[in-house]
């Protein structure tokens, strides 16, 4: 029991309905939907992870690339060194058996080494544009529909990623050919010098397991140069006013994206992309709804239509 199958079938107290979606507790989900609908759209916000959540895990039989993974520095040695890090650390990232503290240290190590190699080996903004144009990356079907629908409803979307903000924004430009006024990207941001070369990263590194800490940062007041509170980060004001959250992620650590908000209701939707058999139970314990088989975003569009 507990093994998800495409096409449904019932399992334990869990409801599986085709194609490949599982709901942890159908009664609680209905209650959350009702509460969110009653509060209205002006109280709702969407917080979404990027890689493997908004983007597909498989594209024409090949693994979709992440914002980190697609970047070609224009320096073969450094690309190979980052790829070697990926091959070592990615299996650790998705392992369901490594304790969280240990995994957090490993993820810190991975991000630190990768960002170091990006600075040391050199990256230009032109290399980013070229890399995105050649990348194997695609949004899940239904993502544009979802963003358009949320834009019409005036519901903000925070794309919260441990990837690279500059690349994610370039993926939006090249793959969607448009921007959405309600969508904002919070991720690791590069600092370029006057020649357009990467020299540093802004602020604290965001990796897959510390999104909770960054959510708290965003909710914190801005301080003036004397250390006195001097207003609030506009994102955090927006986030705090909207007390109902639809959270989309592909990693249990993504649930931390809503930490720091005292939300009233949260519906968490998880996309389980790999290690399906071993990770299914932990995903279903963590998320209200779990999508399997690299599902489209259409189920989420339908869910939003039931909330607003
Ligand atoms: P996410 O927060 O948008 O899911 O982005 C993080 C993903 O990036 C995570 O699944 C691991 C992946 N990654 C790479 O593919 N290459 C890298 O060098 C690093 C540091 C992360």
Short mmCIF file of C-alpha atoms and ligand atoms in Angstrom, two decimals:
data_model
loop_
_atom_site.label_atom_id
_atom_site.label_comp_id
_atom_site.label_asym_id
_atom_site.label_seq_id
_atom_site.Cartn_x
_atom_site.Cartn_y
_atom_site.Cartn_z
CA UNK A 1 0.00 0.00 0.00
CA UNK A 2 1.03 3.58 -0.45
CA UNK A 3 2.46 3.16 -3.94
CA UNK A 4 1.02 5.74 -6.31
CA UNK A 5 -0.14 4.61 -9.72
CA UNK A 6 -0.98 6.63 -12.75
CA UNK A 7 -4.65 6.37 -13.50
CA UNK A 8 -5.75 6.19 -9.89
CA UNK A 9 -7.05 3.45 -7.61
CA UNK A 10 -7.67 3.87 -3.93
CA UNK A 11 -4.98 3.51 -1.29
CA UNK A 12 -5.33 3.59 2.50
CA UNK A 13 -7.25 6.66 3.62
CA UNK A 14 -5.82 8.55 0.67
CA UNK A 15 -7.90 9.39 -2.36
CA UNK A 16 -6.25 8.80 -5.71
CA UNK A 17 -8.13 10.11 -8.69
CA UNK A 18 -6.92 9.96 -12.27
CA UNK A 19 -4.59 10.99 -13.68
CA UNK A 20 -1.98 10.69 -10.95
CA UNK A 21 -3.23 13.09 -8.33
CA UNK A 22 -3.57 12.29 -4.63
CA UNK A 23 -5.42 14.27 -1.98
CA UNK A 24 -4.31 13.75 1.62
CA UNK A 25 -7.56 14.60 3.33
CA UNK A 26 -10.46 15.41 0.99
CA UNK A 27 -12.66 16.79 3.81
CA UNK A 28 -9.99 19.19 5.03
CA UNK A 29 -9.31 20.30 1.44
CA UNK A 30 -13.00 21.14 0.95
CA UNK A 31 -12.98 23.10 4.22
CA UNK A 32 -9.88 25.06 3.20
CA UNK A 33 -11.37 25.81 -0.23
CA UNK A 34 -14.59 27.06 1.35
CA UNK A 35 -12.75 29.28 3.84
CA UNK A 36 -10.56 30.79 1.09
CA UNK A 37 -13.54 31.37 -1.23
CA UNK A 38 -15.50 33.07 1.56
CA UNK A 39 -12.59 35.42 2.33
CA UNK A 40 -12.37 36.45 -1.34
CA UNK A 41 -9.57 36.91 -3.88
CA UNK A 42 -8.20 40.00 -2.18
CA UNK A 43 -6.98 37.77 0.65
CA UNK A 44 -5.29 35.20 -1.59
CA UNK A 45 -1.69 34.98 -2.75
CA UNK A 46 0.21 32.30 -4.62
CA UNK A 47 3.77 31.33 -3.69
CA UNK A 48 5.39 29.05 -6.25
CA UNK A 49 8.72 27.33 -6.56
CA UNK A 50 10.26 27.48 -10.07
CA UNK A 51 12.36 24.46 -11.09
CA UNK A 52 10.34 21.26 -11.35
CA UNK A 53 7.20 23.07 -10.18
CA UNK A 54 6.44 25.71 -12.80
CA UNK A 55 8.75 23.87 -15.21
CA UNK A 56 8.46 20.32 -16.52
CA UNK A 57 10.71 17.57 -15.20
CA UNK A 58 10.77 15.70 -18.52
CA UNK A 59 10.83 17.29 -21.98
CA UNK A 60 10.64 14.96 -25.01
CA UNK A 61 12.22 12.12 -23.02
CA UNK A 62 15.04 14.32 -21.68
CA UNK A 63 15.37 15.77 -18.20
CA UNK A 64 14.29 19.39 -18.18
CA UNK A 65 17.13 21.68 -17.07
CA UNK A 66 17.05 23.89 -13.98
CA UNK A 67 17.93 27.59 -14.03
CA UNK A 68 21.34 26.61 -12.64
CA UNK A 69 21.70 23.58 -14.90
CA UNK A 70 21.03 25.33 -18.21
CA UNK A 71 23.74 27.96 -17.74
CA UNK A 72 26.73 27.59 -20.06
CA UNK A 73 29.45 29.87 -18.77
CA UNK A 74 31.23 29.82 -22.11
CA UNK A 75 34.05 28.08 -20.27
CA UNK A 76 33.96 24.29 -20.75
CA UNK A 77 36.14 23.53 -17.73
CA UNK A 78 33.84 25.38 -15.34
CA UNK A 79 30.67 23.96 -16.92
CA UNK A 80 32.14 20.48 -16.37
CA UNK A 81 33.08 21.27 -12.77
CA UNK A 82 29.54 22.49 -11.99
CA UNK A 83 28.09 19.42 -13.70
CA UNK A 84 30.32 17.18 -11.54
CA UNK A 85 28.94 18.95 -8.45
CA UNK A 86 25.39 18.36 -9.73
CA UNK A 87 26.09 14.65 -10.19
CA UNK A 88 27.40 14.39 -6.64
CA UNK A 89 24.88 16.59 -4.81
CA UNK A 90 21.58 16.11 -6.70
CA UNK A 91 21.14 12.47 -5.54
CA UNK A 92 21.71 13.74 -1.98
CA UNK A 93 19.16 16.54 -2.53
CA UNK A 94 16.42 14.07 -3.46
CA UNK A 95 17.35 11.33 -1.01
CA UNK A 96 14.48 10.72 1.42
CA UNK A 97 16.81 9.09 4.00
CA UNK A 98 19.33 11.86 4.81
CA UNK A 99 18.39 13.73 8.02
CA UNK A 100 17.38 17.33 7.41
CA UNK A 101 20.26 18.99 9.34
CA UNK A 102 22.82 16.94 7.42
CA UNK A 103 21.09 17.63 4.12
CA UNK A 104 20.95 21.38 4.84
CA UNK A 105 24.74 21.45 5.32
CA UNK A 106 25.23 19.54 2.07
CA UNK A 107 22.97 21.95 0.17
CA UNK A 108 24.83 24.98 1.63
CA UNK A 109 28.08 23.40 0.42
CA UNK A 110 26.66 22.78 -3.06
CA UNK A 111 25.35 26.31 -3.56
CA UNK A 112 28.51 27.89 -2.17
CA UNK A 113 30.77 25.86 -4.47
CA UNK A 114 28.57 26.45 -7.54
CA UNK A 115 28.26 30.21 -7.01
CA UNK A 116 32.03 30.34 -6.44
CA UNK A 117 32.66 28.57 -9.76
CA UNK A 118 30.28 30.93 -11.57
CA UNK A 119 32.21 33.97 -10.32
CA UNK A 120 35.64 32.41 -10.79
CA UNK A 121 34.98 31.02 -14.29
CA UNK A 122 33.12 34.15 -15.46
CA UNK A 123 29.53 34.68 -16.67
CA UNK A 124 28.19 37.50 -18.82
CA UNK A 125 24.59 38.55 -19.37
CA UNK A 126 24.99 37.61 -23.05
CA UNK A 127 25.96 34.08 -22.00
CA UNK A 128 22.72 33.91 -19.96
CA UNK A 129 20.58 34.91 -22.96
CA UNK A 130 22.34 32.39 -25.23
CA UNK A 131 22.09 29.61 -22.61
CA UNK A 132 18.34 30.14 -22.20
CA UNK A 133 17.79 30.12 -25.96
CA UNK A 134 19.58 26.75 -26.22
CA UNK A 135 18.16 25.20 -23.03
CA UNK A 136 15.93 22.19 -22.50
CA UNK A 137 13.43 23.99 -20.31
CA UNK A 138 9.68 24.43 -20.64
CA UNK A 139 6.85 25.56 -18.44
CA UNK A 140 4.24 22.95 -17.57
CA UNK A 141 1.16 23.16 -19.76
CA UNK A 142 -1.33 25.43 -18.08
CA UNK A 143 1.22 27.77 -16.44
CA UNK A 144 0.39 30.65 -18.80
CA UNK A 145 -3.33 30.04 -18.23
CA UNK A 146 -2.69 30.05 -14.48
CA UNK A 147 -0.72 33.33 -14.55
CA UNK A 148 -3.27 35.00 -16.85
CA UNK A 149 -6.13 33.89 -14.63
CA UNK A 150 -4.38 35.12 -11.49
CA UNK A 151 -3.52 38.42 -13.22
CA UNK A 152 -7.21 38.93 -14.11
CA UNK A 153 -8.13 38.21 -10.51
CA UNK A 154 -5.40 40.56 -9.24
CA UNK A 155 -3.85 37.77 -7.18
CA UNK A 156 -0.06 38.17 -6.71
CA UNK A 157 2.33 35.33 -7.50
CA UNK A 158 5.67 35.14 -5.77
CA UNK A 159 8.08 32.84 -7.61
CA UNK A 160 10.44 31.81 -4.84
CA UNK A 161 13.43 29.88 -6.11
CA UNK A 162 16.77 28.54 -4.98
CA UNK A 163 17.82 28.91 -8.61
CA UNK A 164 19.07 32.07 -10.32
CA UNK A 165 16.73 35.08 -10.61
CA UNK A 166 18.45 36.56 -13.67
CA UNK A 167 18.01 33.28 -15.54
CA UNK A 168 14.43 32.71 -14.41
CA UNK A 169 13.46 36.18 -15.65
CA UNK A 170 15.19 35.47 -18.97
CA UNK A 171 13.25 32.17 -19.23
CA UNK A 172 10.02 34.16 -18.72
CA UNK A 173 11.05 36.59 -21.48
CA UNK A 174 12.11 33.96 -23.99
CA UNK A 175 9.57 31.19 -23.35
CA UNK A 176 6.47 33.20 -22.53
CA UNK A 177 7.26 36.31 -24.60
CA UNK A 178 5.47 38.41 -22.04
CA UNK A 179 5.56 39.52 -18.46
CA UNK A 180 2.82 39.44 -15.86
CA UNK A 181 2.33 42.46 -13.62
CA UNK A 182 1.34 40.23 -10.71
CA UNK A 183 4.40 37.90 -10.87
CA UNK A 184 7.56 38.65 -8.90
CA UNK A 185 10.73 36.54 -8.72
CA UNK A 186 12.63 36.16 -5.44
CA UNK A 187 15.79 34.12 -6.01
CA UNK A 188 19.59 34.35 -6.03
CA UNK A 189 20.40 37.55 -7.90
CA UNK A 190 23.65 38.23 -9.72
CA UNK A 191 25.64 41.45 -9.56
CA UNK A 192 27.37 42.42 -12.83
CA UNK A 193 30.15 44.96 -13.26
CA UNK A 194 30.11 47.72 -15.89
CA UNK A 195 31.48 45.27 -18.49
CA UNK A 196 28.51 42.93 -17.88
CA UNK A 197 30.58 40.30 -15.99
CA UNK A 198 29.27 38.54 -12.88
CA UNK A 199 31.16 39.75 -9.81
CA UNK A 200 28.99 38.68 -6.85
CA UNK A 201 25.57 37.52 -5.64
CA UNK A 202 23.21 39.82 -3.76
CA UNK A 203 22.31 39.04 -0.16
CA UNK A 204 22.14 35.66 1.51
CA UNK A 205 22.17 32.53 -0.62
CA UNK A 206 18.82 30.79 -1.04
CA UNK A 207 19.15 27.01 -1.33
CA UNK A 208 16.42 24.36 -1.38
CA UNK A 209 16.28 23.94 2.39
CA UNK A 210 16.48 27.50 3.73
CA UNK A 211 13.55 29.10 1.93
CA UNK A 212 11.88 29.42 5.36
CA UNK A 213 14.61 31.79 6.58
CA UNK A 214 14.23 33.97 3.52
CA UNK A 215 10.47 34.13 3.88
CA UNK A 216 11.08 35.60 7.32
CA UNK A 217 13.57 38.12 5.89
CA UNK A 218 10.96 39.29 3.45
CA UNK A 219 8.42 39.73 6.19
CA UNK A 220 10.88 41.82 8.24
CA UNK A 221 10.73 45.61 8.52
CA UNK A 222 13.24 47.70 6.57
CA UNK A 223 15.66 49.58 8.88
CA UNK A 224 17.12 53.01 8.32
CA UNK A 225 20.87 53.65 8.61
CA UNK A 226 20.52 54.11 12.38
CA UNK A 227 18.86 50.74 12.75
CA UNK A 228 15.32 52.06 13.38
CA UNK A 229 12.36 50.41 11.66
CA UNK A 230 11.59 52.52 8.63
CA UNK A 231 8.62 50.97 6.89
CA UNK A 232 8.19 47.47 5.59
CA UNK A 233 9.47 45.70 2.55
CA UNK A 234 6.58 46.21 0.05
CA UNK A 235 6.59 42.48 -0.67
CA UNK A 236 6.19 41.65 2.98
CA UNK A 237 3.31 44.13 3.38
CA UNK A 238 1.54 42.52 0.46
CA UNK A 239 2.31 39.06 1.77
CA UNK A 240 1.06 39.84 5.25
CA UNK A 241 -2.23 41.34 4.09
CA UNK A 242 -3.05 38.27 2.09
CA UNK A 243 -3.67 35.66 4.71
CA UNK A 244 -4.71 32.81 2.43
CA UNK A 245 -1.97 31.02 0.54
CA UNK A 246 -1.86 28.64 -2.38
CA UNK A 247 1.64 27.15 -2.25
CA UNK A 248 3.14 25.21 -5.18
CA UNK A 249 6.34 23.21 -4.74
CA UNK A 250 8.23 20.09 -5.75
CA UNK A 251 10.27 19.64 -2.59
CA UNK A 252 9.13 19.23 1.02
CA UNK A 253 11.47 22.15 1.86
CA UNK A 254 9.27 24.35 -0.35
CA UNK A 255 6.67 24.38 2.43
CA UNK A 256 9.03 26.77 4.24
CA UNK A 257 8.20 29.40 1.60
CA UNK A 258 5.15 30.44 3.64
CA UNK A 259 6.95 30.49 7.02
CA UNK A 260 6.99 33.96 8.51
CA UNK A 261 3.45 34.61 7.32
CA UNK A 262 0.73 34.10 9.83
CA UNK A 263 -1.59 32.67 7.21
CA UNK A 264 -5.14 31.65 8.02
CA UNK A 265 -5.49 28.98 5.38
CA UNK A 266 -2.90 27.33 3.19
CA UNK A 267 -3.42 24.82 0.42
CA UNK A 268 -0.10 23.21 -0.46
CA UNK A 269 0.21 21.48 -3.83
CA UNK A 270 3.28 19.29 -4.43
CA UNK A 271 4.66 17.95 -7.71
CA UNK A 272 6.44 14.67 -7.01
CA UNK A 273 8.89 14.28 -9.88
CA UNK A 274 11.31 11.57 -8.80
CA UNK A 275 11.90 8.78 -6.26
CA UNK A 276 8.11 8.45 -6.48
CA UNK A 277 7.73 5.20 -4.58
CA UNK A 278 10.03 6.15 -1.73
CA UNK A 279 8.94 9.77 -1.37
CA UNK A 280 5.18 9.46 -1.88
CA UNK A 281 4.29 9.08 1.77
CA UNK A 282 6.40 12.03 2.92
CA UNK A 283 4.92 14.20 0.14
CA UNK A 284 1.39 13.26 1.05
CA UNK A 285 2.11 13.97 4.73
CA UNK A 286 3.42 17.41 3.74
CA UNK A 287 1.17 18.57 0.89
CA UNK A 288 -2.64 18.70 0.66
CA UNK A 289 -2.55 17.64 -2.99
CA UNK A 290 0.23 15.68 -4.70
CA UNK A 291 0.60 15.51 -8.49
CA UNK A 292 2.54 12.65 -10.04
CA UNK A 293 3.73 11.85 -13.57
CA UNK A 294 4.92 15.37 -14.43
CA UNK A 295 1.31 16.57 -14.50
CA UNK A 296 0.19 19.79 -16.15
CA UNK A 297 -0.80 22.91 -14.18
CA UNK A 298 -4.43 22.58 -15.35
CA UNK A 299 -5.54 20.97 -12.07
CA UNK A 300 -4.19 24.03 -10.25
CA UNK A 301 -6.05 26.35 -12.65
CA UNK A 302 -9.23 24.45 -11.79
CA UNK A 303 -8.40 24.67 -8.09
CA UNK A 304 -7.98 28.48 -8.35
CA UNK A 305 -11.33 28.70 -10.14
CA UNK A 306 -12.85 27.06 -7.07
CA UNK A 307 -11.16 29.57 -4.75
CA UNK A 308 -12.08 32.86 -6.43
P1 LIG B 1 14.12 25.65 -7.09
O1 LIG B 1 14.10 26.29 -5.74
O2 LIG B 1 13.57 26.54 -8.17
O3 LIG B 1 13.51 24.26 -7.08
O4 LIG B 1 15.68 25.51 -7.59
C1 LIG B 1 16.65 24.72 -7.08
C2 LIG B 1 17.05 23.58 -7.98
O5 LIG B 1 18.28 23.87 -8.66
C3 LIG B 1 17.29 22.34 -7.15
O6 LIG B 1 16.39 21.32 -7.49
C4 LIG B 1 18.71 21.93 -7.46
C5 LIG B 1 19.04 22.66 -8.73
N1 LIG B 1 20.47 22.98 -8.91
C6 LIG B 1 21.09 22.62 -10.12
O7 LIG B 1 20.45 22.04 -11.00
N2 LIG B 1 22.41 22.94 -10.30
C7 LIG B 1 23.14 23.60 -9.35
O8 LIG B 1 24.33 23.89 -9.56
C8 LIG B 1 22.48 23.95 -8.10
C9 LIG B 1 23.25 24.64 -7.03
C10 LIG B 1 21.15 23.63 -7.95
#
